[in-house]
Amino acid sequence: MIEFRSVTKQFPDGTVAVKSFDLVIPPRKTTVLVGSSGCGKTTLLRMINRMIDPTSGSILIDGEDTSTLAPVKLRRRIGYVMQNSGLLPHRKVIDNVATVPILNGVPKKEARAHALDLLDTVGLDRSLADKYPRQLSGGQQQRVGVARGLAADPNILLMDEPFGAVDPIVRAELQQETIRLQDGLGKTVVFVTHDIDEAFLLGHQVVILQKGGHIAQVGTPAEILANPADDFVASFVGADKGKRVLRIERVDGQDVVVDENGTPTGVLRP
Amino acid sequence: MKWVGSNLDLVWELIVAHVGLSVPPIIIGFLLSIPLGWVANRFRISRGVILLVLGLLYTIPSLPLFIFMPLILGTNQLSSANVVVGLTIYAIALMVRSSADGLASVDDDILQAASAMGYSAWQRFWRVELPLSGPVLLAGLRVVSASTVSLATIGSVIGVTSLGYLFINGFQRNIPAEVITGIVATLLVAVVFDLLLVLLGRVLLPWNARDRTSSRQARRQAVLLAEGVS
């Protein structure tokens, strides 16, 4: 469990990225922080592994205040996946994946053997192990990034818009892969995105953020769709424009579900 | 050619002396320029000041610098240390900008990722920043190498043996073949050094090499995709 307790972050240039932010992130579930750029979502994520320290307030992981923990050690037990993969260009795929275990003191041979298994886990061919990151496609690099994030078997996995830079088809693939992985591994995932569809797809808990890290609404995707807290949320999820409204039409004795444009999307079964 | 044939021993001896005179400044200059480049990048003001001041050192004429070295170092007039230290100063003057630029060339996203994974600042410098600035450092080092090999000839004017001896002796005794031999031998040393550095880069920076097979493969894959085969 990760807990934000009235966390405020003001940067040296005066910008207040996050103001008295409170949130409980449940364990073994995916929590998605979603909002437009400048809502402080990346700042919130980076405060969890102390890449950024809060100006005031505290962050607790399983009841332990992170400000009492050494940042480097803390980061080694939290997985981190970022946009554009952030792979080390001078290290082979296998060494990129094995980085954190080796930093943790696992013998090189063991770490590399485990890294090969992880390539299987994220659906990559083992033949890619000896390639350098730039020899891989964007989607493959992102998978390596996920494998690296999982390598030290962390309880917590932070994902900062990990699929923002890949094309829509690959993104859809990676999203399904993330759901599959999460079902199998049961990590506490904190996922940052600006894409509400991605948030609804991946999140058990979705946190919709406004400027300054102000929480507009927290809930399951169904709760948010059923009862948008305010006009901002309604417009953010697209409910105000009739998007996400489905109707039932009776055709030949069957209940056919149609979307806002009248396009059939499926058949209703009891 | 006749002159070369009958003086092979002398030319070889001078080449060895020249190499011995050039290698230490290249290595020491390289090693010293890295912390200087790091400090230059660390603060906004230091970058301007360090790069300007050290860069200006290169404008000191070499002959007077070598002549004054004994006064500064307290060494013997004929000591090769005078030339080695002088050449090191030039090497730093040239190299410090490359090392500052090289360290600055490392993508900030990669540094963030390295920190996020749990590299300490020290580990991040040695295992990520320094290797990734390698290509820029190598480019700078190749310039330093050529410059040092060329400047080392001046040492002969103050009595420190190098291939420059062939210029002076050939000029004084009016033997054009000797002067030309000196030029060619100096060039050869410079070219061999450069090739060695390129080779060293291939070995130490394998990730930087343009490997043709993979780009050819990528092209073929692209063609296949376009044709809808794969």
Short mmCIF file of C-alpha atoms in Angstrom, two decimals:
data_model
loop_
_atom_site.label_atom_id
_atom_site.label_comp_id
_atom_site.label_asym_id
_atom_site.label_seq_id
_atom_site.Cartn_x
_atom_site.Cartn_y
_atom_site.Cartn_z
CA MET A 1 0.00 0.00 0.00
CA ILE A 2 1.21 3.48 -0.88
CA GLU A 3 -0.16 6.44 0.96
CA PHE A 4 0.14 10.14 0.13
CA ARG A 5 -0.46 12.32 3.18
CA SER A 6 -1.12 15.98 2.32
CA VAL A 7 1.81 16.06 -0.06
CA THR A 8 2.86 19.39 -1.56
CA LYS A 9 5.59 19.95 -4.11
CA GLN A 10 6.79 23.38 -5.04
CA PHE A 11 9.68 23.56 -7.50
CA PRO A 12 12.51 26.08 -7.04
CA ASP A 13 11.07 28.25 -9.83
CA GLY A 14 7.88 28.69 -7.79
CA THR A 15 5.53 26.36 -9.68
CA VAL A 16 3.32 24.37 -7.36
CA ALA A 17 3.05 21.00 -9.09
CA VAL A 18 1.05 19.32 -6.37
CA LYS A 19 -0.86 20.85 -3.46
CA SER A 20 -1.88 18.98 -0.29
CA PHE A 21 -2.48 15.74 -2.10
CA ASP A 22 -4.03 12.77 -0.29
CA LEU A 23 -4.44 9.33 -1.79
CA VAL A 24 -4.32 5.70 -0.80
CA ILE A 25 -3.05 3.32 -3.47
CA PRO A 26 -4.25 -0.22 -2.71
CA PRO A 27 -1.80 -3.11 -2.96
CA ARG A 28 -1.79 -5.60 -5.84
CA LYS A 29 -4.05 -3.43 -7.95
CA THR A 30 -3.42 -1.03 -10.80
CA THR A 31 -4.00 2.61 -9.96
CA VAL A 32 -3.96 5.00 -12.90
CA LEU A 33 -3.24 8.69 -12.46
CA VAL A 34 -4.77 10.40 -15.45
CA GLY A 35 -4.85 14.05 -16.44
CA SER A 36 -3.66 16.58 -19.01
CA SER A 37 -0.06 17.75 -19.03
CA GLY A 38 0.79 19.94 -16.06
CA CYS A 39 -1.58 18.18 -13.67
CA GLY A 40 1.38 16.93 -11.63
CA LYS A 41 0.90 13.21 -12.38
CA THR A 42 4.56 12.54 -13.21
CA THR A 43 5.67 14.55 -10.18
CA LEU A 44 3.41 12.39 -7.99
CA LEU A 45 4.85 9.22 -9.52
CA ARG A 46 8.44 10.34 -9.05
CA MET A 47 7.82 11.22 -5.44
CA ILE A 48 7.04 7.56 -4.72
CA ASN A 49 10.62 6.44 -5.47
CA ARG A 50 12.13 9.74 -4.28
CA MET A 51 13.30 10.90 -7.68
CA ILE A 52 11.58 14.03 -6.41
CA ASP A 53 11.21 14.87 -2.73
CA PRO A 54 8.02 16.55 -1.54
CA THR A 55 8.24 20.07 -0.11
CA SER A 56 5.89 19.02 2.68
CA GLY A 57 3.74 16.07 3.64
CA SER A 58 4.77 12.45 3.60
CA ILE A 59 4.55 9.33 1.48
CA LEU A 60 4.25 5.95 3.16
CA ILE A 61 4.96 2.58 1.63
CA ASP A 62 3.42 -0.20 3.73
CA GLY A 63 3.30 2.23 6.61
CA GLU A 64 6.95 3.24 6.31
CA ASP A 65 7.72 6.91 5.69
CA THR A 66 9.88 7.01 2.54
CA SER A 67 11.76 10.09 3.73
CA THR A 68 13.44 7.84 6.31
CA LEU A 69 14.70 5.46 3.59
CA ALA A 70 17.84 5.86 1.47
CA PRO A 71 16.72 6.94 -2.02
CA VAL A 72 19.10 4.67 -3.95
CA LYS A 73 18.08 1.58 -1.97
CA LEU A 74 14.41 2.50 -2.22
CA ARG A 75 14.62 2.85 -6.01
CA ARG A 76 16.23 -0.56 -6.36
CA ARG A 77 13.15 -2.21 -4.89
CA ILE A 78 10.64 -0.26 -6.97
CA GLY A 79 10.29 -1.02 -10.69
CA TYR A 80 10.23 1.94 -13.04
CA VAL A 81 9.14 1.99 -16.67
CA MET A 82 9.24 5.22 -18.60
CA GLN A 83 8.28 6.66 -21.95
CA ASN A 84 10.83 6.03 -24.72
CA SER A 85 11.92 3.00 -22.69
CA GLY A 86 14.91 4.82 -21.09
CA LEU A 87 17.09 1.83 -21.92
CA LEU A 88 20.84 2.26 -21.64
CA PRO A 89 21.98 2.47 -25.29
CA HIS A 90 25.44 1.08 -24.55
CA ARG A 91 24.21 -2.08 -22.86
CA LYS A 92 22.81 -5.12 -24.58
CA VAL A 93 19.17 -6.00 -24.03
CA ILE A 94 20.06 -8.76 -21.59
CA ASP A 95 22.30 -6.45 -19.53
CA ASN A 96 19.65 -3.75 -19.51
CA VAL A 97 17.18 -6.21 -18.03
CA ALA A 98 19.74 -7.50 -15.52
CA THR A 99 20.77 -4.01 -14.37
CA VAL A 100 18.86 -3.73 -11.12
CA PRO A 101 19.57 -7.27 -9.82
CA ILE A 102 23.28 -6.68 -10.50
CA LEU A 103 23.11 -3.36 -8.64
CA ASN A 104 21.50 -5.35 -5.82
CA GLY A 105 24.49 -7.67 -5.76
CA VAL A 106 23.08 -10.70 -7.58
CA PRO A 107 25.92 -12.54 -9.38
CA LYS A 108 26.11 -11.60 -13.05
CA LYS A 109 25.51 -15.08 -14.39
CA GLU A 110 22.43 -15.61 -12.28
CA ALA A 111 21.05 -12.18 -13.12
CA ARG A 112 21.47 -12.80 -16.85
CA ALA A 113 19.81 -16.21 -16.68
CA HIS A 114 16.86 -14.64 -14.88
CA ALA A 115 16.81 -11.82 -17.45
CA LEU A 116 16.37 -14.39 -20.24
CA ASP A 117 13.32 -15.78 -18.43
CA LEU A 118 11.95 -12.26 -18.16
CA LEU A 119 12.23 -11.81 -21.93
CA ASP A 120 9.85 -14.76 -22.21
CA THR A 121 7.55 -13.21 -19.63
CA VAL A 122 7.16 -9.99 -21.62
CA GLY A 123 6.79 -11.88 -24.89
CA LEU A 124 10.17 -11.18 -26.46
CA ASP A 125 12.26 -13.67 -28.38
CA ARG A 126 15.45 -14.73 -26.58
CA SER A 127 17.42 -14.06 -29.77
CA LEU A 128 17.07 -10.34 -29.00
CA ALA A 129 19.13 -10.71 -25.82
CA ASP A 130 22.44 -9.80 -27.45
CA LYS A 131 21.14 -6.85 -29.44
CA TYR A 132 21.58 -3.22 -28.51
CA PRO A 133 18.40 -1.23 -27.79
CA ARG A 134 18.59 0.82 -30.99
CA GLN A 135 18.40 -2.38 -33.03
CA LEU A 136 14.90 -2.98 -31.64
CA SER A 137 11.56 -1.52 -32.68
CA GLY A 138 9.82 0.96 -30.37
CA GLY A 139 7.39 -1.68 -29.14
CA GLN A 140 10.18 -4.18 -28.45
CA GLN A 141 12.16 -1.53 -26.55
CA GLN A 142 9.13 -0.81 -24.42
CA ARG A 143 8.79 -4.52 -23.62
CA VAL A 144 12.44 -4.60 -22.59
CA GLY A 145 11.67 -1.59 -20.40
CA VAL A 146 8.89 -3.55 -18.70
CA ALA A 147 11.15 -6.60 -18.27
CA ARG A 148 13.78 -4.37 -16.67
CA GLY A 149 11.16 -2.88 -14.35
CA LEU A 150 10.20 -6.39 -13.21
CA ALA A 151 13.74 -7.79 -12.95
CA ALA A 152 14.28 -7.26 -9.23
CA ASP A 153 10.80 -8.68 -8.56
CA PRO A 154 9.61 -5.44 -6.94
CA ASN A 155 6.27 -5.22 -5.16
CA ILE A 156 5.68 -1.84 -6.74
CA LEU A 157 5.89 -0.98 -10.41
CA LEU A 158 5.77 2.66 -11.52
CA MET A 159 4.87 3.26 -15.15
CA ASP A 160 5.23 6.77 -16.55
CA GLU A 161 3.30 6.98 -19.84
CA PRO A 162 5.10 3.85 -20.96
CA PHE A 163 3.14 3.46 -24.18
CA GLY A 164 2.92 7.12 -25.14
CA ALA A 165 5.47 6.94 -27.94
CA VAL A 166 4.41 3.77 -29.77
CA ASP A 167 1.87 3.49 -32.58
CA PRO A 168 -1.77 2.66 -31.74
CA ILE A 169 -1.62 -1.00 -32.82
CA VAL A 170 1.48 -1.74 -30.76
CA ARG A 171 0.03 0.26 -27.89
CA ALA A 172 -3.11 -1.88 -27.84
CA GLU A 173 -0.90 -4.98 -27.83
CA LEU A 174 1.22 -3.68 -24.95
CA GLN A 175 -1.88 -2.70 -22.98
CA GLN A 176 -3.27 -6.25 -23.27
CA GLU A 177 0.13 -7.59 -22.30
CA THR A 178 0.18 -5.36 -19.23
CA ILE A 179 -3.24 -6.62 -18.16
CA ARG A 180 -2.10 -10.22 -18.67
CA LEU A 181 1.11 -9.61 -16.68
CA GLN A 182 -0.72 -7.86 -13.88
CA ASP A 183 -3.25 -10.72 -13.61
CA GLY A 184 -0.35 -13.14 -13.23
CA LEU A 185 2.01 -11.14 -11.04
CA GLY A 186 -0.29 -9.05 -8.86
CA LYS A 187 2.07 -6.09 -8.45
CA THR A 188 1.02 -2.75 -7.04
CA VAL A 189 1.10 -0.79 -10.28
CA VAL A 190 0.96 2.99 -10.42
CA PHE A 191 0.40 4.03 -14.00
CA VAL A 192 0.50 7.57 -15.38
CA THR A 193 -1.21 8.52 -18.62
CA HIS A 194 -3.10 11.35 -20.30
CA ASP A 195 -5.27 8.87 -22.20
CA ILE A 196 -8.58 8.25 -20.41
CA ASP A 197 -9.31 5.15 -22.50
CA GLU A 198 -5.99 3.65 -21.41
CA ALA A 199 -6.83 4.59 -17.81
CA PHE A 200 -10.22 2.86 -17.95
CA LEU A 201 -8.73 -0.18 -19.67
CA LEU A 202 -5.89 -0.76 -17.20
CA GLY A 203 -7.01 0.79 -13.94
CA HIS A 204 -8.73 -0.95 -11.08
CA GLN A 205 -8.66 2.47 -9.48
CA VAL A 206 -8.61 5.59 -11.64
CA VAL A 207 -7.59 8.99 -10.27
CA ILE A 208 -8.60 11.92 -12.46
CA LEU A 209 -6.37 14.90 -11.82
CA GLN A 210 -6.72 18.60 -12.50
CA LYS A 211 -4.00 21.23 -12.39
CA GLY A 212 -1.88 21.25 -9.25
CA GLY A 213 -2.57 17.61 -8.48
CA HIS A 214 -6.14 18.41 -7.47
CA ILE A 215 -8.17 15.20 -7.47
CA ALA A 216 -11.33 15.61 -9.53
CA GLN A 217 -12.52 12.06 -8.86
CA VAL A 218 -11.28 8.71 -7.62
CA GLY A 219 -13.06 5.47 -8.33
CA THR A 220 -13.33 2.39 -10.46
CA PRO A 221 -13.91 3.08 -14.17
CA ALA A 222 -17.53 1.97 -13.76
CA GLU A 223 -18.12 4.31 -10.82
CA ILE A 224 -16.65 7.26 -12.70
CA LEU A 225 -18.69 6.55 -15.83
CA ALA A 226 -21.88 6.02 -13.85
CA ASN A 227 -21.49 9.16 -11.75
CA PRO A 228 -19.04 11.76 -13.01
CA ALA A 229 -18.31 13.97 -9.99
CA ASP A 230 -18.57 17.23 -11.92
CA ASP A 231 -18.59 18.84 -15.36
CA PHE A 232 -14.80 18.57 -15.62
CA VAL A 233 -14.87 14.81 -15.13
CA ALA A 234 -17.87 14.43 -17.44
CA SER A 235 -16.09 16.30 -20.20
CA PHE A 236 -12.77 14.53 -19.52
CA VAL A 237 -14.32 11.08 -19.89
CA GLY A 238 -16.39 12.32 -22.83
CA ALA A 239 -19.76 11.74 -21.18
CA ASP A 240 -20.92 15.28 -21.90
CA LYS A 241 -20.73 14.82 -25.67
CA GLY A 242 -22.71 11.60 -25.60
CA LYS A 243 -19.53 9.60 -26.05
CA ARG A 244 -19.74 6.39 -24.00
CA VAL A 245 -23.53 6.46 -24.15
CA LEU A 246 -24.85 3.21 -25.53
CA ARG A 247 -28.45 2.51 -26.45
CA ILE A 248 -30.36 -0.69 -26.99
CA GLU A 249 -32.31 -1.17 -30.20
CA ARG A 250 -34.59 -4.10 -30.79
CA VAL A 251 -33.84 -5.81 -34.11
CA ASP A 252 -35.55 -9.09 -35.10
CA GLY A 253 -36.26 -9.92 -31.48
CA GLN A 254 -32.62 -9.31 -30.43
CA ASP A 255 -31.28 -6.49 -28.23
CA VAL A 256 -28.62 -4.73 -30.31
CA VAL A 257 -26.37 -2.22 -28.57
CA VAL A 258 -25.60 0.90 -30.60
CA ASP A 259 -23.22 3.76 -29.79
CA GLU A 260 -23.84 7.51 -29.89
CA ASN A 261 -23.72 7.53 -33.70
CA GLY A 262 -26.19 4.70 -34.04
CA THR A 263 -23.46 2.26 -35.08
CA PRO A 264 -24.13 -1.25 -33.77
CA THR A 265 -21.37 -2.41 -31.43
CA GLY A 266 -22.78 -5.71 -30.15
CA VAL A 267 -25.70 -7.79 -29.09
CA LEU A 268 -27.05 -7.81 -25.54
CA ARG A 269 -27.27 -11.25 -23.92
CA PRO A 270 -29.06 -11.79 -20.66
CA MET B 1 65.22 7.67 -50.92
CA LYS B 2 68.94 7.16 -50.86
CA TRP B 3 69.20 9.34 -47.76
CA VAL B 4 66.48 7.33 -45.99
CA GLY B 5 68.15 4.04 -46.93
CA SER B 6 71.44 5.01 -45.37
CA ASN B 7 69.86 6.59 -42.27
CA LEU B 8 67.18 4.05 -41.38
CA ASP B 9 68.54 3.52 -37.89
CA LEU B 10 68.46 7.23 -37.11
CA VAL B 11 64.90 7.62 -38.45
CA TRP B 12 63.67 4.64 -36.44
CA GLU B 13 65.34 5.90 -33.28
CA LEU B 14 63.71 9.30 -33.77
CA ILE B 15 60.31 7.74 -34.40
CA VAL B 16 60.59 5.82 -31.12
CA ALA B 17 61.64 8.98 -29.28
CA HIS B 18 58.81 10.92 -30.90
CA VAL B 19 56.23 8.34 -29.87
CA GLY B 20 57.62 8.33 -26.33
CA LEU B 21 57.32 12.10 -26.22
CA SER B 22 53.75 12.21 -27.61
CA VAL B 23 51.96 9.40 -25.78
CA PRO B 24 52.17 10.67 -22.16
CA PRO B 25 50.70 14.12 -22.96
CA ILE B 26 47.80 12.55 -24.88
CA ILE B 27 46.95 10.19 -22.03
CA ILE B 28 47.51 12.63 -19.16
CA GLY B 29 45.70 15.42 -21.01
CA PHE B 30 42.74 13.12 -21.63
CA LEU B 31 42.56 11.97 -18.01
CA LEU B 32 42.80 15.49 -16.60
CA SER B 33 40.29 16.97 -19.01
CA ILE B 34 37.49 14.67 -17.82
CA PRO B 35 37.15 16.02 -14.26
CA LEU B 36 37.67 19.53 -15.67
CA GLY B 37 34.89 18.95 -18.21
CA TRP B 38 32.67 17.61 -15.44
CA VAL B 39 33.27 20.68 -13.27
CA ALA B 40 32.67 22.89 -16.32
CA ASN B 41 29.24 21.34 -16.80
CA ARG B 42 28.37 21.34 -13.12
CA PHE B 43 27.70 25.05 -12.78
CA ARG B 44 26.52 27.61 -15.27
CA ILE B 45 29.36 30.07 -14.60
CA SER B 46 32.13 27.49 -14.44
CA ARG B 47 31.44 26.28 -17.96
CA GLY B 48 32.14 29.68 -19.52
CA VAL B 49 35.14 30.43 -17.35
CA ILE B 50 36.86 27.04 -17.57
CA LEU B 51 36.36 26.58 -21.29
CA LEU B 52 37.51 30.11 -22.07
CA VAL B 53 40.60 30.12 -19.86
CA LEU B 54 41.74 26.61 -20.75
CA GLY B 55 40.93 27.17 -24.41
CA LEU B 56 43.14 30.27 -24.42
CA LEU B 57 46.11 28.16 -23.26
CA TYR B 58 46.24 26.76 -26.78
CA THR B 59 47.10 30.21 -28.11
CA ILE B 60 50.42 30.33 -26.20
CA PRO B 61 53.19 29.92 -28.79
CA SER B 62 54.86 26.57 -28.24
CA LEU B 63 58.53 27.53 -28.47
CA PRO B 64 58.50 30.12 -25.65
CA LEU B 65 56.33 27.80 -23.55
CA PHE B 66 58.90 25.00 -23.85
CA ILE B 67 61.72 27.44 -23.13
CA PHE B 68 60.06 28.80 -19.99
CA MET B 69 59.08 25.37 -18.67
CA PRO B 70 62.38 24.81 -16.77
CA LEU B 71 61.83 28.12 -14.93
CA ILE B 72 58.34 27.06 -13.86
CA LEU B 73 59.03 23.38 -13.18
CA GLY B 74 62.61 23.72 -11.98
CA THR B 75 63.67 21.02 -14.42
CA ASN B 76 66.86 20.71 -16.40
CA GLN B 77 66.98 22.76 -19.63
CA LEU B 78 67.33 19.60 -21.72
CA SER B 79 64.81 17.49 -19.82
CA SER B 80 62.06 15.97 -21.94
CA ALA B 81 59.65 16.76 -19.07
CA ASN B 82 59.59 20.36 -20.33
CA VAL B 83 58.08 19.24 -23.60
CA VAL B 84 55.82 16.61 -22.04
CA VAL B 85 54.29 19.13 -19.63
CA GLY B 86 53.95 21.74 -22.35
CA LEU B 87 52.24 19.30 -24.68
CA THR B 88 49.96 18.19 -21.85
CA ILE B 89 48.83 21.78 -21.42
CA TYR B 90 47.91 21.95 -25.10
CA ALA B 91 46.19 18.57 -24.88
CA ILE B 92 44.04 19.79 -21.98
CA ALA B 93 43.29 23.04 -23.80
CA LEU B 94 41.92 21.09 -26.76
CA MET B 95 40.35 18.22 -24.87
CA VAL B 96 38.44 19.99 -22.12
CA ARG B 97 35.78 21.30 -24.50
CA SER B 98 35.26 17.84 -25.95
CA SER B 99 34.93 16.30 -22.52
CA ALA B 100 32.47 18.99 -21.39
CA ASP B 101 30.47 18.58 -24.61
CA GLY B 102 30.68 14.80 -24.39
CA LEU B 103 29.32 14.66 -20.86
CA ALA B 104 26.62 17.19 -21.79
CA SER B 105 25.64 15.12 -24.83
CA VAL B 106 24.20 12.30 -22.73
CA ASP B 107 20.40 12.24 -23.01
CA ASP B 108 18.75 13.45 -19.81
CA ASP B 109 16.03 10.76 -20.13
CA ILE B 110 18.72 8.09 -19.89
CA LEU B 111 20.23 9.69 -16.80
CA GLN B 112 16.78 9.88 -15.21
CA ALA B 113 16.21 6.23 -16.04
CA ALA B 114 19.57 5.29 -14.53
CA SER B 115 18.73 7.13 -11.32
CA ALA B 116 15.26 5.57 -11.22
CA MET B 117 16.83 2.11 -11.42
CA GLY B 118 18.99 2.82 -8.41
CA TYR B 119 22.40 3.85 -9.69
CA SER B 120 24.10 6.04 -7.10
CA ALA B 121 25.54 9.30 -8.45
CA TRP B 122 29.03 7.79 -8.52
CA GLN B 123 27.95 4.59 -10.27
CA ARG B 124 25.87 6.58 -12.74
CA PHE B 125 28.90 8.65 -13.71
CA TRP B 126 31.24 5.72 -14.30
CA ARG B 127 28.79 3.23 -15.79
CA VAL B 128 26.45 5.50 -17.73
CA GLU B 129 27.62 9.07 -18.28
CA LEU B 130 31.26 8.38 -19.09
CA PRO B 131 30.69 5.46 -21.49
CA LEU B 132 27.90 7.32 -23.26
CA SER B 133 30.07 10.39 -23.78
CA GLY B 134 32.64 8.05 -25.39
CA PRO B 135 31.96 8.94 -29.03
CA VAL B 136 32.41 12.68 -28.42
CA LEU B 137 35.47 12.04 -26.22
CA LEU B 138 37.00 9.89 -28.94
CA ALA B 139 36.44 12.56 -31.59
CA GLY B 140 38.20 15.09 -29.34
CA LEU B 141 40.99 12.68 -28.54
CA ARG B 142 41.75 12.17 -32.23
CA VAL B 143 42.25 15.92 -32.65
CA VAL B 144 44.45 16.02 -29.54
CA SER B 145 46.51 13.11 -30.86
CA ALA B 146 47.18 14.75 -34.23
CA SER B 147 47.97 18.08 -32.60
CA THR B 148 50.35 16.55 -30.05
CA VAL B 149 52.29 14.50 -32.60
CA SER B 150 52.73 17.59 -34.73
CA LEU B 151 53.72 19.91 -31.86
CA ALA B 152 56.22 17.40 -30.46
CA THR B 153 58.54 18.21 -33.37
CA ILE B 154 59.17 21.64 -31.83
CA GLY B 155 60.89 19.91 -28.93
CA SER B 156 63.95 19.43 -31.10
CA VAL B 157 64.50 23.18 -31.21
CA ILE B 158 65.24 23.15 -27.47
CA GLY B 159 67.22 19.95 -27.68
CA VAL B 160 64.59 17.34 -26.79
CA THR B 161 64.91 14.58 -29.35
CA SER B 162 62.00 14.05 -31.71
CA LEU B 163 61.36 13.76 -35.42
CA GLY B 164 61.78 17.55 -35.51
CA TYR B 165 65.53 16.86 -35.49
CA LEU B 166 65.24 15.87 -39.16
CA PHE B 167 63.74 19.26 -40.05
CA ILE B 168 66.45 21.22 -38.28
CA ASN B 169 69.36 19.09 -39.35
CA GLY B 170 68.08 18.77 -42.93
CA PHE B 171 67.52 22.51 -43.16
CA GLN B 172 70.92 23.45 -41.72
CA ARG B 173 72.81 20.99 -43.93
CA ASN B 174 70.58 21.64 -46.94
CA ILE B 175 69.41 18.03 -47.37
CA PRO B 176 65.80 18.30 -48.66
CA ALA B 177 65.36 14.50 -48.50
CA GLU B 178 65.96 14.62 -44.74
CA VAL B 179 63.35 17.34 -44.23
CA ILE B 180 60.82 15.44 -46.34
CA THR B 181 61.57 12.25 -44.42
CA GLY B 182 60.85 14.13 -41.19
CA ILE B 183 57.51 15.33 -42.50
CA VAL B 184 56.48 11.92 -43.83
CA ALA B 185 57.57 10.13 -40.63
CA THR B 186 55.61 12.61 -38.46
CA LEU B 187 52.56 12.12 -40.65
CA LEU B 188 52.95 8.36 -40.39
CA VAL B 189 53.08 8.49 -36.59
CA ALA B 190 49.97 10.69 -36.56
CA VAL B 191 48.09 8.36 -38.90
CA VAL B 192 49.03 5.24 -36.93
CA PHE B 193 47.91 6.92 -33.68
CA ASP B 194 44.63 7.86 -35.31
CA LEU B 195 44.02 4.34 -36.57
CA LEU B 196 44.79 2.93 -33.13
CA LEU B 197 42.30 5.34 -31.56
CA VAL B 198 39.62 4.38 -34.05
CA LEU B 199 40.32 0.73 -33.32
CA LEU B 200 40.16 1.40 -29.58
CA GLY B 201 36.78 3.07 -30.14
CA ARG B 202 35.51 0.00 -31.99
CA VAL B 203 36.54 -2.22 -29.09
CA LEU B 204 35.37 0.01 -26.23
CA LEU B 205 32.25 1.43 -27.86
CA PRO B 206 30.78 -1.51 -29.77
CA TRP B 207 27.27 -0.13 -29.33
CA ASN B 208 28.24 2.97 -31.27
CA ALA B 209 29.35 1.16 -34.43
CA ARG B 210 27.04 1.43 -37.39
CA ASP B 211 26.39 -2.19 -38.07
CA ARG B 212 25.37 -2.59 -41.63
CA THR B 213 23.72 -5.98 -41.31
CA SER B 214 21.07 -4.79 -38.91
CA SER B 215 20.17 -1.75 -40.99
CA ARG B 216 20.06 -3.97 -44.06
CA GLN B 217 17.83 -6.36 -42.17
CA ALA B 218 15.62 -3.51 -41.07
CA ARG B 219 15.30 -2.34 -44.66
CA ARG B 220 14.44 -5.81 -45.85
CA GLN B 221 11.85 -6.15 -43.10
CA ALA B 222 10.36 -2.81 -44.11
CA VAL B 223 10.10 -3.96 -47.70
CA LEU B 224 8.47 -7.22 -46.64
CA LEU B 225 6.01 -5.33 -44.46
CA ALA B 226 5.21 -2.98 -47.30
CA GLU B 227 4.52 -5.91 -49.56
CA GLY B 228 2.33 -7.43 -46.89
CA VAL B 229 4.40 -10.60 -46.71
CA SER B 230 5.29 -10.68 -43.04
#
